[in-house]
Coordinates of C-alpha atoms in Angstrom, one line a residue:
M1 CA -92.0 49.5 -68.2
K2 CA -88.8 48.0 -69.5
N3 CA -88.8 45.3 -66.8
N4 CA -92.5 44.5 -67.4
N5 CA -91.8 44.1 -71.2
K6 CA -88.9 41.8 -70.4
F7 CA -91.2 39.8 -68.1
L8 CA -93.9 39.5 -70.7
W9 CA -91.4 38.5 -73.4
L10 CA -89.8 35.8 -71.3
T11 CA -93.2 34.5 -70.3
M12 CA -94.4 34.3 -73.9
I13 CA -91.2 32.5 -75.1
F14 CA -91.3 30.0 -72.3
S15 CA -95.0 29.3 -72.7
V16 CA -94.4 28.5 -76.4
L17 CA -91.5 26.3 -75.4
T18 CA -93.6 24.3 -73.0
M19 CA -96.5 24.0 -75.4
Q20 CA -94.2 22.7 -78.1
A21 CA -92.7 20.1 -75.7
C22 CA -96.3 19.0 -74.9
K23 CA -96.9 18.5 -78.6
K24 CA -95.1 15.2 -78.4
Y25 CA -98.0 13.6 -76.8
L26 CA -100.9 15.9 -77.8
E27 CA -100.0 15.3 -81.4
I28 CA -101.2 18.7 -82.7
Q29 CA -99.7 20.9 -85.4
P30 CA -98.8 24.5 -84.4
P31 CA -100.4 27.4 -86.3
K32 CA -98.2 28.6 -89.1
N33 CA -97.5 31.9 -87.3
Q34 CA -96.5 30.2 -84.0
L35 CA -93.0 29.8 -82.9
T36 CA -91.7 26.2 -82.7
T37 CA -89.1 24.6 -80.5
D38 CA -86.5 24.4 -83.2
K39 CA -86.9 28.2 -83.7
I40 CA -86.6 28.9 -80.0
F41 CA -83.3 27.0 -79.9
A42 CA -82.1 28.2 -83.3
D43 CA -79.7 30.7 -81.9
S44 CA -77.8 31.5 -78.6
A45 CA -80.0 34.5 -77.7
S46 CA -83.3 32.7 -78.0
A47 CA -81.9 29.6 -76.2
N48 CA -80.6 31.8 -73.4
S49 CA -84.1 33.4 -73.1
A50 CA -85.6 30.0 -72.8
I51 CA -83.4 29.2 -69.8
A52 CA -84.1 32.6 -68.3
G53 CA -87.8 31.8 -68.8
I54 CA -87.5 29.0 -66.3
Y55 CA -86.7 31.5 -63.5
V56 CA -89.6 33.7 -64.6
N57 CA -91.9 30.8 -64.7
M58 CA -90.9 29.8 -61.1
Y59 CA -91.7 33.3 -59.8
Q60 CA -94.4 34.8 -62.0
S61 CA -97.6 34.3 -60.0
L62 CA -98.8 35.4 -56.6
S63 CA -99.1 31.9 -55.4
L64 CA -96.5 30.5 -52.9
N65 CA -95.3 27.6 -55.0
L66 CA -92.1 25.5 -54.3
A67 CA -89.8 28.2 -55.7
S68 CA -91.6 31.4 -54.6
G69 CA -91.9 31.2 -50.9
G70 CA -93.9 28.1 -50.3
L71 CA -90.9 26.1 -49.3
T72 CA -90.3 28.7 -46.5
L73 CA -93.9 29.0 -45.3
Y74 CA -95.3 25.5 -45.4
P75 CA -92.4 23.5 -43.8
G76 CA -92.1 26.5 -41.4
L77 CA -95.7 25.8 -40.3
S78 CA -95.1 22.1 -40.0
G79 CA -92.0 22.7 -37.9
D80 CA -91.4 25.1 -35.1
E81 CA -91.0 28.4 -37.0
M82 CA -94.3 29.8 -38.1
A83 CA -97.9 30.0 -37.0
Q84 CA -101.2 31.3 -38.4
S85 CA -103.3 34.3 -37.3
A86 CA -106.4 33.3 -39.2
T87 CA -108.1 29.9 -39.8
D88 CA -107.6 28.1 -43.0
V89 CA -108.2 24.4 -43.2
N90 CA -105.3 23.6 -45.4
I91 CA -102.9 25.8 -43.4
S92 CA -104.2 24.3 -40.2
Q93 CA -103.4 20.8 -41.4
L94 CA -99.8 21.8 -42.1
F95 CA -99.5 23.5 -38.7
N96 CA -101.1 20.6 -36.8
N97 CA -99.1 18.0 -38.7
Q98 CA -102.3 16.4 -39.9
I99 CA -102.0 16.9 -43.6
N100 CA -104.8 15.2 -45.6
P101 CA -103.6 13.8 -48.9
N102 CA -106.2 16.0 -50.6
N103 CA -104.7 19.2 -49.1
T104 CA -104.6 21.8 -51.9
I105 CA -101.4 23.5 -50.6
N106 CA -99.5 20.3 -50.5
A107 CA -100.8 19.5 -54.0
S108 CA -99.5 22.9 -55.3
L109 CA -96.0 22.1 -53.9
W110 CA -95.9 18.8 -55.8
T111 CA -97.5 20.0 -59.1
S112 CA -95.4 23.2 -59.2
A113 CA -92.2 21.3 -58.7
Y114 CA -93.0 18.8 -61.4
K115 CA -94.1 21.6 -63.7
F116 CA -90.7 23.2 -63.3
V117 CA -89.0 19.8 -63.8
Y118 CA -90.9 19.4 -67.0
D119 CA -89.9 22.9 -68.1
V120 CA -86.3 22.1 -67.5
N121 CA -86.5 18.8 -69.3
A122 CA -88.1 20.6 -72.3
C123 CA -85.1 23.0 -72.3
I124 CA -82.6 20.2 -72.1
E125 CA -84.2 18.3 -75.0
G126 CA -84.5 21.5 -77.1
I127 CA -80.9 22.4 -76.5
N128 CA -79.6 18.9 -77.3
A129 CA -81.7 18.8 -80.5
S130 CA -80.6 22.2 -81.8
P131 CA -78.1 21.9 -84.7
N132 CA -77.2 25.5 -84.7
L133 CA -76.0 26.3 -81.1
P134 CA -72.3 26.5 -80.6
V135 CA -71.0 23.6 -78.4
S136 CA -69.8 26.1 -75.7
V137 CA -73.3 27.7 -75.5
K138 CA -75.0 24.3 -75.5
T139 CA -72.8 23.0 -72.7
N140 CA -73.3 26.1 -70.5
L141 CA -77.0 26.2 -70.9
L142 CA -77.3 22.5 -70.3
A143 CA -75.3 22.9 -67.1
E144 CA -77.6 25.7 -65.9
A145 CA -80.7 23.6 -66.7
K146 CA -79.3 20.6 -64.8
Q147 CA -78.4 22.7 -61.8
I148 CA -82.0 23.9 -61.6
R149 CA -83.3 20.3 -62.0
A150 CA -81.0 19.1 -59.2
F151 CA -82.2 21.9 -57.0
L152 CA -85.9 20.9 -57.6
Y153 CA -85.3 17.3 -56.9
F154 CA -83.3 18.1 -53.8
N155 CA -86.4 19.8 -52.4
L156 CA -88.8 17.1 -53.6
V157 CA -86.8 14.3 -52.0
N158 CA -86.6 16.1 -48.7
L159 CA -90.3 16.9 -48.7
Y160 CA -91.7 13.5 -49.9
G161 CA -88.9 11.0 -49.7
P162 CA -88.9 8.7 -52.8
V163 CA -90.4 10.5 -55.8
P164 CA -90.8 9.9 -59.5
L165 CA -87.5 10.8 -61.3
Q166 CA -88.6 12.4 -64.5
R167 CA -85.8 13.1 -66.9
S168 CA -87.7 13.7 -70.1
T169 CA -90.9 15.2 -71.3
D170 CA -92.2 11.8 -72.4
Y171 CA -95.8 11.8 -71.1
H172 CA -96.3 8.1 -71.6
V173 CA -93.3 7.3 -69.4
N174 CA -93.9 10.0 -66.8
Q175 CA -97.7 9.4 -66.3
S176 CA -97.1 5.8 -64.9
M177 CA -93.7 6.3 -63.3
A178 CA -93.2 4.8 -59.8
R179 CA -91.3 6.4 -57.0
F180 CA -87.5 6.1 -57.1
P181 CA -85.5 5.3 -54.0
V182 CA -84.0 8.2 -52.2
D183 CA -80.5 7.0 -53.0
S184 CA -81.4 7.0 -56.7
I185 CA -82.8 10.6 -56.5
Y186 CA -79.6 11.8 -54.8
S187 CA -77.4 10.0 -57.4
Q188 CA -79.2 11.9 -60.1
I189 CA -78.9 15.2 -58.2
I190 CA -75.2 14.7 -57.7
T191 CA -74.8 13.8 -61.4
D192 CA -76.6 16.9 -62.5
V193 CA -74.9 19.3 -60.2
T194 CA -71.5 17.9 -60.8
F195 CA -72.0 18.4 -64.6
A196 CA -73.2 21.9 -63.8
Q197 CA -70.2 22.7 -61.6
A198 CA -67.8 21.4 -64.3
N199 CA -69.3 23.5 -67.1
L200 CA -70.6 26.7 -65.6
L201 CA -68.7 30.0 -65.5
K202 CA -66.8 31.1 -62.4
N203 CA -68.5 34.5 -62.0
N204 CA -70.6 36.2 -59.3
M205 CA -73.8 36.7 -61.5
A206 CA -76.0 35.4 -58.8
E207 CA -79.3 35.8 -60.8
R208 CA -78.2 32.9 -63.0
A209 CA -76.6 29.5 -62.1
N210 CA -72.8 29.6 -62.1
F211 CA -69.9 27.5 -60.8
Y212 CA -70.3 28.8 -57.2
S213 CA -74.1 28.3 -57.0
A214 CA -73.5 24.7 -58.2
T215 CA -70.8 24.3 -55.6
A216 CA -73.1 25.7 -52.9
L217 CA -75.8 23.2 -53.8
L218 CA -73.3 20.3 -54.0
A219 CA -71.9 21.2 -50.6
K220 CA -75.4 21.1 -49.1
V221 CA -76.2 17.8 -50.9
Q222 CA -73.0 16.2 -49.6
L223 CA -73.8 17.4 -46.0
Y224 CA -77.2 15.8 -46.2
R225 CA -75.7 12.6 -47.5
K226 CA -73.2 12.6 -44.6
N227 CA -70.3 12.8 -47.1
Y228 CA -68.4 15.2 -44.7
V229 CA -65.1 15.3 -46.5
A230 CA -66.8 16.3 -49.7
A231 CA -69.1 18.8 -48.0
E232 CA -66.1 20.5 -46.4
S233 CA -64.2 20.6 -49.7
E234 CA -67.1 22.1 -51.6
S235 CA -67.9 24.8 -49.1
S236 CA -64.3 25.7 -48.8
K237 CA -64.2 26.4 -52.5
I238 CA -66.7 29.2 -52.0
I239 CA -65.4 30.5 -48.7
G240 CA -61.9 30.6 -50.1
S241 CA -62.8 32.1 -53.5
G242 CA -62.5 35.7 -52.4
I243 CA -65.6 36.5 -54.3
Y244 CA -68.1 36.5 -51.4
S245 CA -68.0 38.1 -48.0
L246 CA -70.4 38.4 -45.1
E247 CA -72.3 41.7 -45.0
P248 CA -71.4 43.4 -41.7
N249 CA -74.8 45.1 -41.6
L250 CA -77.5 42.4 -41.3
N251 CA -80.0 44.8 -43.0
N252 CA -78.0 44.5 -46.2
V253 CA -77.9 40.7 -46.4
F254 CA -80.9 40.4 -48.7
L255 CA -80.4 43.4 -50.8
N256 CA -79.5 43.2 -54.5
S257 CA -76.1 44.6 -53.6
S258 CA -75.3 41.9 -51.0
N259 CA -71.8 40.5 -51.2
E260 CA -72.9 37.2 -49.7
T261 CA -75.6 36.2 -52.2
I262 CA -74.5 33.1 -54.2
W263 CA -77.7 32.3 -56.0
K264 CA -80.9 34.3 -56.2
I265 CA -84.1 34.8 -58.0
I266 CA -85.0 38.3 -59.2
P267 CA -88.6 39.2 -58.3
V268 CA -90.4 39.7 -61.7
F269 CA -94.1 40.1 -60.9
P270 CA -95.1 43.7 -61.7
G271 CA -95.9 45.7 -58.7
F272 CA -94.4 43.4 -56.1
A273 CA -91.0 42.8 -54.5
T274 CA -90.4 39.4 -53.0
L275 CA -93.5 37.3 -52.3
E276 CA -92.2 36.5 -48.8
G277 CA -92.1 40.2 -48.1
Y278 CA -95.6 40.5 -49.4
F279 CA -97.1 37.6 -47.4
F280 CA -95.1 38.0 -44.2
V281 CA -95.0 41.8 -43.6
P282 CA -98.3 43.3 -42.5
S283 CA -99.8 45.8 -44.9
S284 CA -100.2 48.4 -42.2
T285 CA -99.4 49.1 -38.5
T286 CA -103.0 48.2 -37.6
V287 CA -103.0 44.7 -39.2
A288 CA -101.6 41.6 -37.6
P289 CA -99.2 39.5 -39.6
K290 CA -100.9 36.7 -41.5
Y291 CA -98.1 34.3 -40.6
P292 CA -96.3 35.2 -37.3
I293 CA -93.3 33.4 -36.1
T294 CA -93.8 31.0 -33.2
G295 CA -93.0 31.9 -29.6
Q296 CA -90.5 29.0 -29.7
L297 CA -88.5 30.7 -32.5
N298 CA -89.0 34.2 -31.1
N299 CA -87.7 33.1 -27.7
S300 CA -84.8 31.0 -29.1
F301 CA -82.5 33.9 -29.9
E302 CA -79.7 34.5 -27.5
T303 CA -79.6 37.8 -25.7
G304 CA -78.0 40.4 -27.9
D305 CA -78.5 38.5 -31.1
Q306 CA -78.8 41.1 -33.8
R307 CA -80.6 38.7 -36.1
K308 CA -83.6 39.0 -33.8
V309 CA -83.3 42.8 -33.9
K310 CA -82.8 43.1 -37.7
W311 CA -84.6 40.1 -39.1
T312 CA -87.8 40.0 -37.0
N313 CA -90.3 42.7 -36.3
Y314 CA -93.7 42.8 -34.5
R315 CA -97.1 44.3 -34.5
I316 CA -99.1 44.9 -31.3
I317 CA -102.8 44.4 -32.0
K318 CA -105.3 44.8 -29.2
G319 CA -102.5 44.4 -26.6
V320 CA -101.2 41.2 -28.2
S321 CA -97.7 41.1 -29.8
Y322 CA -97.3 39.3 -33.1
P323 CA -93.6 38.8 -34.1
Y324 CA -93.0 38.1 -37.8
P325 CA -90.1 37.4 -40.2
Y326 CA -88.5 40.6 -41.4
K327 CA -85.6 39.4 -43.6
Y328 CA -87.5 40.8 -46.6
K329 CA -88.9 44.2 -45.7
V330 CA -90.8 45.2 -48.9
G331 CA -94.0 43.6 -50.3
R332 CA -95.9 45.6 -52.8
T333 CA -93.9 48.3 -54.6
T334 CA -93.9 50.2 -57.9
A335 CA -90.3 51.4 -57.2
T336 CA -87.1 49.8 -58.3
I337 CA -86.7 46.4 -56.6
T338 CA -84.0 46.6 -54.0
E339 CA -84.2 43.1 -52.5
N340 CA -83.3 39.8 -54.1
Y341 CA -84.8 36.4 -53.3
S342 CA -81.8 34.6 -51.9
I343 CA -81.5 30.9 -52.5
F344 CA -77.9 30.3 -51.3
R345 CA -75.7 32.7 -49.3
L346 CA -72.2 32.6 -47.8
A347 CA -73.3 32.3 -44.2
E348 CA -74.8 28.9 -44.9
Q349 CA -71.5 27.7 -46.3
Y350 CA -69.7 28.5 -43.1
L351 CA -72.3 26.5 -41.2
I352 CA -72.1 23.6 -43.6
R353 CA -68.3 23.5 -43.2
A354 CA -68.6 23.8 -39.4
E355 CA -70.9 20.7 -39.3
A356 CA -68.7 18.8 -41.8
R357 CA -65.6 19.5 -39.8
T358 CA -67.3 18.6 -36.5
N359 CA -68.2 15.2 -37.9
Q360 CA -64.6 14.7 -38.9
N361 CA -63.6 15.6 -35.3
N362 CA -61.9 18.9 -36.5
I363 CA -63.3 20.7 -33.5
L364 CA -61.0 23.8 -33.7
G365 CA -61.8 24.3 -37.4
A366 CA -65.5 23.9 -36.7
V367 CA -65.5 26.3 -33.8
A368 CA -63.7 28.9 -36.0
D369 CA -66.4 28.7 -38.7
L370 CA -69.2 28.9 -36.2
N371 CA -67.7 31.9 -34.5
V372 CA -67.5 33.8 -37.8
I373 CA -71.3 33.6 -38.0
R374 CA -71.8 34.4 -34.3
T375 CA -69.5 37.4 -34.4
R376 CA -71.5 38.9 -37.3
A377 CA -74.6 38.4 -35.2
G378 CA -73.1 40.3 -32.3
L379 CA -72.6 37.2 -30.1
P380 CA -69.6 36.0 -28.1
N381 CA -67.7 32.9 -29.2
T382 CA -69.3 29.5 -28.7
L383 CA -68.6 27.6 -25.5
A384 CA -69.0 24.3 -27.2
S385 CA -65.8 22.3 -27.2
D386 CA -66.6 18.7 -28.0
K387 CA -68.4 16.9 -30.9
A388 CA -71.7 16.4 -29.2
S389 CA -72.1 19.9 -27.8
L390 CA -70.8 21.5 -31.0
L391 CA -73.4 19.6 -33.2
L392 CA -76.1 21.0 -31.0
A393 CA -74.6 24.5 -31.1
I394 CA -74.5 24.3 -34.9
E395 CA -78.1 23.2 -35.0
K396 CA -79.0 26.1 -32.9
E397 CA -77.0 28.5 -35.0
R398 CA -78.6 27.2 -38.2
Q399 CA -82.0 27.9 -36.7
S400 CA -81.0 31.5 -35.8
E401 CA -79.2 32.2 -39.1
L402 CA -81.4 30.4 -41.6
F403 CA -84.9 30.7 -40.0
C404 CA -87.7 31.1 -42.5
E405 CA -85.5 30.4 -45.5
W406 CA -86.3 27.6 -47.9
G407 CA -87.4 25.0 -45.4
N408 CA -83.9 24.7 -43.8
R409 CA -85.1 24.2 -40.3
W410 CA -87.6 21.5 -41.3
F411 CA -85.0 19.7 -43.4
D412 CA -82.4 20.0 -40.6
L413 CA -84.6 18.3 -38.1
Q414 CA -85.4 15.6 -40.6
R415 CA -81.9 14.8 -41.7
T416 CA -80.4 14.7 -38.2
N417 CA -83.3 12.6 -36.8
R418 CA -83.9 15.3 -34.3
A419 CA -87.6 16.0 -35.2
D420 CA -88.9 13.4 -32.8
V421 CA -86.8 15.0 -30.0
V422 CA -87.6 18.6 -30.7
L423 CA -91.1 18.9 -32.1
P424 CA -93.3 16.9 -29.6
A425 CA -92.8 19.7 -27.1
V426 CA -94.4 22.2 -29.4
K427 CA -96.5 20.0 -31.6
P428 CA -99.2 18.0 -29.7
N429 CA -100.1 15.9 -32.8
W430 CA -96.6 15.1 -33.7
N431 CA -95.7 11.6 -34.9
H432 CA -92.7 10.2 -36.7
N433 CA -94.6 9.8 -40.0
S434 CA -95.3 13.5 -40.2
I435 CA -91.7 14.3 -41.2
L436 CA -92.6 13.5 -44.8
Y437 CA -95.6 15.1 -46.6
P438 CA -98.2 12.8 -48.2
I439 CA -98.3 12.2 -52.0
P440 CA -101.3 14.3 -53.2
I441 CA -104.3 12.1 -53.6
N442 CA -104.9 13.3 -57.2
E443 CA -101.5 12.1 -58.2
I444 CA -102.1 8.6 -56.8
S445 CA -105.5 8.5 -58.5
R446 CA -103.9 9.3 -61.9
N447 CA -100.9 7.0 -61.4
P448 CA -101.6 3.6 -59.6
N449 CA -97.8 3.0 -59.4
L450 CA -97.5 5.8 -56.8
V451 CA -97.5 4.4 -53.3
Q452 CA -98.5 6.6 -50.4
N453 CA -96.2 7.6 -47.6
P454 CA -96.7 5.7 -44.3
G455 CA -99.3 7.2 -41.9
Y456 CA -101.4 8.8 -44.6

């Protein structure tokens, strides 16, 4: 009951915040008994609750939006990770790489992401406008908000390419905004996350943004931008911090007590654990998983890989085996939540550094990092010994370690230009334009300055 009350309180506070931000263009007066933005940001506790409300807002419904499992499932279907056991036209379009611009799932990814961006911008404006918040509190909360905004735009730019770069709640500006170039989006991401890194606390409170989660995001961004010296430097800050360590038991990696979790979202919807657990794990032993993993992924694990043993499971229904993701093992529950929804974890930082080192021809250093991950998985050391073979080995290791997590596989194939090599073998309808999702048709109808992606 205590957690439910907290959930309801944060939802109420944040709903008021968003409504008040909307007032700028709706031009309505709030009822006399209604909270206003200046009151929400009048003191440190309320302002902190507003930022906490962003996380609640990102995870408070049973829909798989950009921040609550959708970024795992939908790119997983478009790539080579996940399949469907039942027919749904929107899901089939994702799986067959034939996404119609009016696809409702794709629209939900876009609209949820921009709703969260709007929420963050409303917080930034409210914090900046507050005359009462101590400077240190202002700076810390602004840093947290900007890290969240950077994370949202990182995923948007990798799903859609150029996107509108909304940095305020000004409806008149946002409603007609054109798409910004990818370089401009990344420039804003780096600006935001660098500010966050410089102003967040160095602690291990993974449920809120901190110095290390900002650093993890920055390491990933620099890797994607091929800034390998910077990517190695940022990942090394986390690996060498002494705060995080790999969980020896793979079953513990996604628990609340995990020592390798850098940033996480706490499940807050009453009666449920993680939404990935709810959607991926069958409700009984007689039910097939709704979203099994593909045969390609299931067969890609090396012999003896404990990640296949601990992080996948299967149901046999009428003689047919359906493997499914099993990183999150609990769906519906009324008990204490034991699993966190991990955004960043230490293992990814080793793989980021391994790839960054490989691209700087530090083969020995890269091999050492790669073997840390392989050893934990119960595998022998890699046989890769030159740049070309090592890059392929790292790609393979990222697939095995980060499968069904936040679209990592889909984004990896995109950023390395490997999608056109890997996916045609398992995707008959594959074409190069499929690597970016279409801009939802409703958004283009509302904003004539939005230009559709090629091929749609």
